[in-house]
Structure formats: structure tokens, C-alpha cells
Amino acid sequence: MSETVLILGATSGIARGAAIALAQRGRNLILAGRDEEELQRIASDLTIRYNISVHVRLLDISALNEHEEFVASLLHTGEILAGVLCAIGYLGEQETAFTDPNEASRIMTQNYTGPVLLLDRLAQLMIPNRAGFIIGIASVAGDRGRQSNFIYGSAKGGFGLYLQGLRNRLFREGIQVLTVKPGFVDTAMTYGMPGMFLVAQPEVVGEGILRALEKGKDAVYLPGFWRYIMLIIRSIPEKIFKRLGL
Ligand SMILES: NC(=O)c1ccc[n+]([C@@H]2O[C@H](COP(=O)([O-])OP(=O)(O)OC[C@H]3O[C@@H](n4cnc5c(N)ncnc54)[C@H](OP(=O)(O)O)[C@@H]3O)[C@@H](O)[C@H]2O)c1
């Protein structure tokens, strides 16, 4: 039996960082996403550099009726799903989403509904092994509703709550669930975004994810100082917060 780790949204900047950290630890990988060419490029690079086995699977998380088939054909004979990292996310544009239900729905499906429905299915694959891990990337944006991104923020906040419940449910099955809340990270998602500060590199966040997993943490802010920034943000009274334009 060989163990493998599945990365959902493997073309993501943060996922690439985490894939390197996993590969350095000798983990075999399945890279899932929409862009087959880019996934193959990442797979070849990881195979050559780290001498691990890497497969590619196509996945559009918003095609909810294709999840069953994706899970059914995921593993080769003799392969065990040892872990899952879900890095899929879509920032979208708040003002567009506020007036266009299609954009709002896209943000909710790609950040919440799709990941939740697929992780539920993947958990069923892992439960019989009574071991393994599920890592979900939520966001500091999910810690407090803000006027500048409340559709994305609420989807990420909901995803964070889901992960918390999943962690409680899977505890007795011996499966670790880690919630990751990154601050600003230098990836395609934030490219050219105004007003960013204390921006982290995806490789640093990727390594931070693995360290948190190895320490057996339930949830982690990355970089760690975001814990204190969010403590302050959460403690500002609503009467003041709504006037700040954040
Ligand atoms: N960057 C930040 O500052 C930041 C901060 C907090 C949280 N996060 C979260 O961190 C995670 C990784 O994001 P990132 O910063 O690395 O950004 P990214 O490079 O833009 O990655 C987003 C990933 O989601 C995938 N994706 C989007 N819609 C999909 C769909 N319908 N089906 C399958 N895959 C889909 C993208 O695939 P394609 O290549 O096919 O588009 C890409 O792999 C996301 O969950 C994001 O919300 C990021």
C-alpha cells in the first residue's frame, strides 16, 4: 500500500508552497485543478526535484455533480489517501458580487459549497483508515464581516466554521483537521491589489502549514502575527467599525 496526499487547487501559489514542503518530506502527491497543462508542469518539476510520485487529476470544484466521479476515480489500486489540502479559492469583486447574483454565487460556490461537499466525500474515503489529515485554507477575511469583502469573507468564515465542526467529528476517527488562516500572501489572487501590507511569500506559508500540521495544531494564522492583528480587528466595537470604511 502506498500513501498519497491530495492537493485541491494545486496551481494556487500557496498550494505550490505547500506541495514543495510535502515533497521535501517525501510525500507522494495528487495534484487536482482545472489547468491540466500547468498541473503537469508542476508535477514534472516536483517529480524531478524530489523523486516522488505525482499524479494529476482534473477538477472544477463548482461542477458539484462531478464530485462523485472525481472521488471514485481518484486513487490507483493499492493507494491510500493519507491527507488532503484544500487551497481552492476565488476572491471575486465585492461591488460586482453585491449587485450580480451570479458573481456572488460563484464566490460562495468556489470558497464554501464546493469545498465543503467535496471534503465531506473525501472524509468518507479516509475514515476507514483511522488516520490522516485534512487541511483547509480559510482566511483572516472570515474573522469579521467587512464592507469591502463581505461575500468572500462570509464564505471563508463559513468554511472556517465547517472545518471546526469537521475537526470535532473526525477527532474520534483519528483524522487531524487543520484550519489555516493566511493574511496577505503574494499570489495570483492578490496580484496588483491595492492596500496590502506585511505580504508573505507563498513558500513561507507552505512550510508554515506543514509545521502547524506536524505540531498537531487545530488552527493557525500564517504568518503568526496575524493572530494579534485579527484580535485587534475583532475587538473594535461595531459602532466604530462600521464607520472605518474597512
Ligand atoms: N493570497 C492571499 O493573500 C490569501 C489570503 C487568505 C486566504 N487565501 C486563500 O488561500 C487559498 C489559495 O489561494 P492563493 O493565494 O494561492 O491564490 P491563487 O493562486 O489564485 O489560487 C487559487 C486556486 O483556486 C483554484 N480554483 C479557483 N476556482 C476553482 C474551481 N472552480 N475549481 C478548481 N479550482 C479552482 C485556482 O485554480 P486555477 O489555476 O484553475 O484558476 C487556484 O489553484 C485560497 O483558498 C484563498 O482564498 C489567500
PDB file of C-alpha atoms in Angstrom, residues 10-116:
ATOM      1  CA  ALA A  10      -2.784  22.712  -6.853  1.00  0.00           C
ATOM      2  CA  THR A  11      -1.989  25.614  -9.231  1.00  0.00           C
ATOM      3  CA  SER A  12      -2.524  28.069  -6.356  1.00  0.00           C
ATOM      4  CA  GLY A  13       0.523  29.964  -5.134  1.00  0.00           C
ATOM      5  CA  ILE A  14       0.051  28.798  -1.542  1.00  0.00           C
ATOM      6  CA  ALA A  15      -0.592  25.204  -2.684  1.00  0.00           C
ATOM      7  CA  ARG A  16       2.670  25.233  -4.651  1.00  0.00           C
ATOM      8  CA  GLY A  17       4.487  26.305  -1.482  1.00  0.00           C
ATOM      9  CA  ALA A  18       2.803  23.525   0.483  1.00  0.00           C
ATOM     10  CA  ALA A  19       3.497  20.984  -2.297  1.00  0.00           C
ATOM     11  CA  ILE A  20       7.228  21.727  -2.013  1.00  0.00           C
ATOM     12  CA  ALA A  21       7.060  21.318   1.783  1.00  0.00           C
ATOM     13  CA  LEU A  22       5.215  17.986   1.354  1.00  0.00           C
ATOM     14  CA  ALA A  23       7.610  16.789  -1.357  1.00  0.00           C
ATOM     15  CA  GLN A  24      10.605  17.644   0.845  1.00  0.00           C
ATOM     16  CA  ARG A  25       9.091  15.263   3.394  1.00  0.00           C
ATOM     17  CA  GLY A  26       8.886  12.521   0.762  1.00  0.00           C
ATOM     18  CA  ARG A  27       5.088  12.584   0.344  1.00  0.00           C
ATOM     19  CA  ASN A  28       3.598  11.286  -2.906  1.00  0.00           C
ATOM     20  CA  LEU A  29       1.047  13.710  -4.340  1.00  0.00           C
ATOM     21  CA  ILE A  30      -2.101  14.002  -6.433  1.00  0.00           C
ATOM     22  CA  LEU A  31      -2.478  17.483  -7.897  1.00  0.00           C
ATOM     23  CA  ALA A  32      -6.072  18.444  -8.730  1.00  0.00           C
ATOM     24  CA  GLY A  33      -7.319  21.517 -10.538  1.00  0.00           C
ATOM     25  CA  ARG A  34      -8.680  22.993 -13.761  1.00  0.00           C
ATOM     26  CA  ASP A  35      -5.499  23.808 -15.699  1.00  0.00           C
ATOM     27  CA  GLU A  36      -4.130  20.458 -16.884  1.00  0.00           C
ATOM     28  CA  GLU A  37      -1.059  21.883 -18.622  1.00  0.00           C
ATOM     29  CA  GLU A  38       0.045  23.856 -15.568  1.00  0.00           C
ATOM     30  CA  LEU A  39      -0.666  20.910 -13.259  1.00  0.00           C
ATOM     31  CA  GLN A  40       1.520  18.658 -15.457  1.00  0.00           C
ATOM     32  CA  ARG A  41       4.312  21.257 -15.350  1.00  0.00           C
ATOM     33  CA  ILE A  42       4.183  21.398 -11.532  1.00  0.00           C
ATOM     34  CA  ALA A  43       4.027  17.580 -11.352  1.00  0.00           C
ATOM     35  CA  SER A  44       7.109  17.117 -13.586  1.00  0.00           C
ATOM     36  CA  ASP A  45       9.062  19.678 -11.591  1.00  0.00           C
ATOM     37  CA  LEU A  46       8.233  18.038  -8.247  1.00  0.00           C
ATOM     38  CA  THR A  47       8.971  14.531  -9.576  1.00  0.00           C
ATOM     39  CA  ILE A  48      12.394  15.547 -10.894  1.00  0.00           C
ATOM     40  CA  ARG A  49      13.423  17.636  -7.895  1.00  0.00           C
ATOM     41  CA  TYR A  50      12.168  15.390  -5.096  1.00  0.00           C
ATOM     42  CA  ASN A  51      11.938  11.907  -6.629  1.00  0.00           C
ATOM     43  CA  ILE A  52       8.326  11.417  -5.509  1.00  0.00           C
ATOM     44  CA  SER A  53       5.321  10.059  -7.383  1.00  0.00           C
ATOM     45  CA  VAL A  54       2.931  12.804  -8.586  1.00  0.00           C
ATOM     46  CA  HIS A  55      -0.349  12.358 -10.481  1.00  0.00           C
ATOM     47  CA  VAL A  56      -2.684  14.932 -11.956  1.00  0.00           C
ATOM     48  CA  ARG A  57      -6.496  14.918 -11.781  1.00  0.00           C
ATOM     49  CA  LEU A  58      -8.863  17.404 -13.387  1.00  0.00           C
ATOM     50  CA  LEU A  59     -11.358  19.117 -11.101  1.00  0.00           C
ATOM     51  CA  ASP A  60     -13.696  22.091 -11.324  1.00  0.00           C
ATOM     52  CA  ILE A  61     -14.992  22.467  -7.775  1.00  0.00           C
ATOM     53  CA  SER A  62     -18.116  24.276  -8.986  1.00  0.00           C
ATOM     54  CA  ALA A  63     -19.198  21.220 -11.045  1.00  0.00           C
ATOM     55  CA  LEU A  64     -20.863  19.744  -7.975  1.00  0.00           C
ATOM     56  CA  ASN A  65     -22.394  16.821  -9.867  1.00  0.00           C
ATOM     57  CA  GLU A  66     -18.899  15.661 -10.930  1.00  0.00           C
ATOM     58  CA  HIS A  67     -17.544  15.295  -7.373  1.00  0.00           C
ATOM     59  CA  GLU A  68     -18.741  11.708  -7.007  1.00  0.00           C
ATOM     60  CA  GLU A  69     -16.904  10.595 -10.155  1.00  0.00           C
ATOM     61  CA  PHE A  70     -13.790  12.553  -9.109  1.00  0.00           C
ATOM     62  CA  VAL A  71     -13.631  10.735  -5.765  1.00  0.00           C
ATOM     63  CA  ALA A  72     -14.448   7.333  -7.300  1.00  0.00           C
ATOM     64  CA  SER A  73     -11.551   7.549  -9.789  1.00  0.00           C
ATOM     65  CA  LEU A  74      -9.089   9.357  -7.501  1.00  0.00           C
ATOM     66  CA  LEU A  75      -6.879   6.536  -6.237  1.00  0.00           C
ATOM     67  CA  HIS A  76      -4.978   3.844  -8.091  1.00  0.00           C
ATOM     68  CA  THR A  77      -5.249   0.282  -6.777  1.00  0.00           C
ATOM     69  CA  GLY A  78      -3.165  -0.063  -3.601  1.00  0.00           C
ATOM     70  CA  GLU A  79      -3.128   3.682  -2.915  1.00  0.00           C
ATOM     71  CA  ILE A  80      -4.310   5.152   0.403  1.00  0.00           C
ATOM     72  CA  LEU A  81      -5.467   8.753   0.848  1.00  0.00           C
ATOM     73  CA  ALA A  82      -3.236   9.943   3.701  1.00  0.00           C
ATOM     74  CA  GLY A  83      -4.137  13.607   3.540  1.00  0.00           C
ATOM     75  CA  VAL A  84      -5.950  16.405   1.727  1.00  0.00           C
ATOM     76  CA  LEU A  85      -5.086  20.065   1.360  1.00  0.00           C
ATOM     77  CA  CYS A  86      -7.857  22.289   0.004  1.00  0.00           C
ATOM     78  CA  ALA A  87      -6.393  25.526  -1.386  1.00  0.00           C
ATOM     79  CA  ILE A  88      -9.218  26.348  -3.806  1.00  0.00           C
ATOM     80  CA  GLY A  89     -10.430  29.904  -3.535  1.00  0.00           C
ATOM     81  CA  TYR A  90     -11.875  32.764  -5.547  1.00  0.00           C
ATOM     82  CA  LEU A  91     -11.679  36.357  -4.319  1.00  0.00           C
ATOM     83  CA  GLY A  92     -14.043  37.903  -6.850  1.00  0.00           C
ATOM     84  CA  GLU A  93     -15.040  41.543  -6.692  1.00  0.00           C
ATOM     85  CA  GLN A  94     -17.215  42.749  -3.828  1.00  0.00           C
ATOM     86  CA  GLU A  95     -19.130  45.555  -5.562  1.00  0.00           C
ATOM     87  CA  THR A  96     -19.841  43.335  -8.584  1.00  0.00           C
ATOM     88  CA  ALA A  97     -20.946  40.497  -6.299  1.00  0.00           C
ATOM     89  CA  PHE A  98     -23.228  42.866  -4.359  1.00  0.00           C
ATOM     90  CA  THR A  99     -25.254  43.617  -7.486  1.00  0.00           C
ATOM     91  CA  ASP A 100     -24.740  40.464  -9.573  1.00  0.00           C
ATOM     92  CA  PRO A 101     -26.088  37.237  -8.031  1.00  0.00           C
ATOM     93  CA  ASN A 102     -24.051  35.155 -10.499  1.00  0.00           C
ATOM     94  CA  GLU A 103     -20.772  36.609  -9.225  1.00  0.00           C
ATOM     95  CA  ALA A 104     -21.926  36.252  -5.603  1.00  0.00           C
ATOM     96  CA  SER A 105     -22.908  32.650  -6.278  1.00  0.00           C
ATOM     97  CA  ARG A 106     -19.526  31.959  -7.903  1.00  0.00           C
ATOM     98  CA  ILE A 107     -17.724  33.284  -4.791  1.00  0.00           C
ATOM     99  CA  MET A 108     -19.915  31.206  -2.454  1.00  0.00           C
ATOM    100  CA  THR A 109     -19.611  28.008  -4.532  1.00  0.00           C
ATOM    101  CA  GLN A 110     -15.859  28.165  -5.025  1.00  0.00           C
ATOM    102  CA  ASN A 111     -15.000  29.126  -1.451  1.00  0.00           C
ATOM    103  CA  TYR A 112     -17.685  27.309   0.515  1.00  0.00           C
ATOM    104  CA  THR A 113     -20.247  24.989  -1.108  1.00  0.00           C
ATOM    105  CA  GLY A 114     -17.847  23.197  -3.462  1.00  0.00           C
ATOM    106  CA  PRO A 115     -15.029  22.629  -0.941  1.00  0.00           C
ATOM    107  CA  VAL A 116     -17.478  21.530   1.793  1.00  0.00           C
TER     108      VAL A 116
END
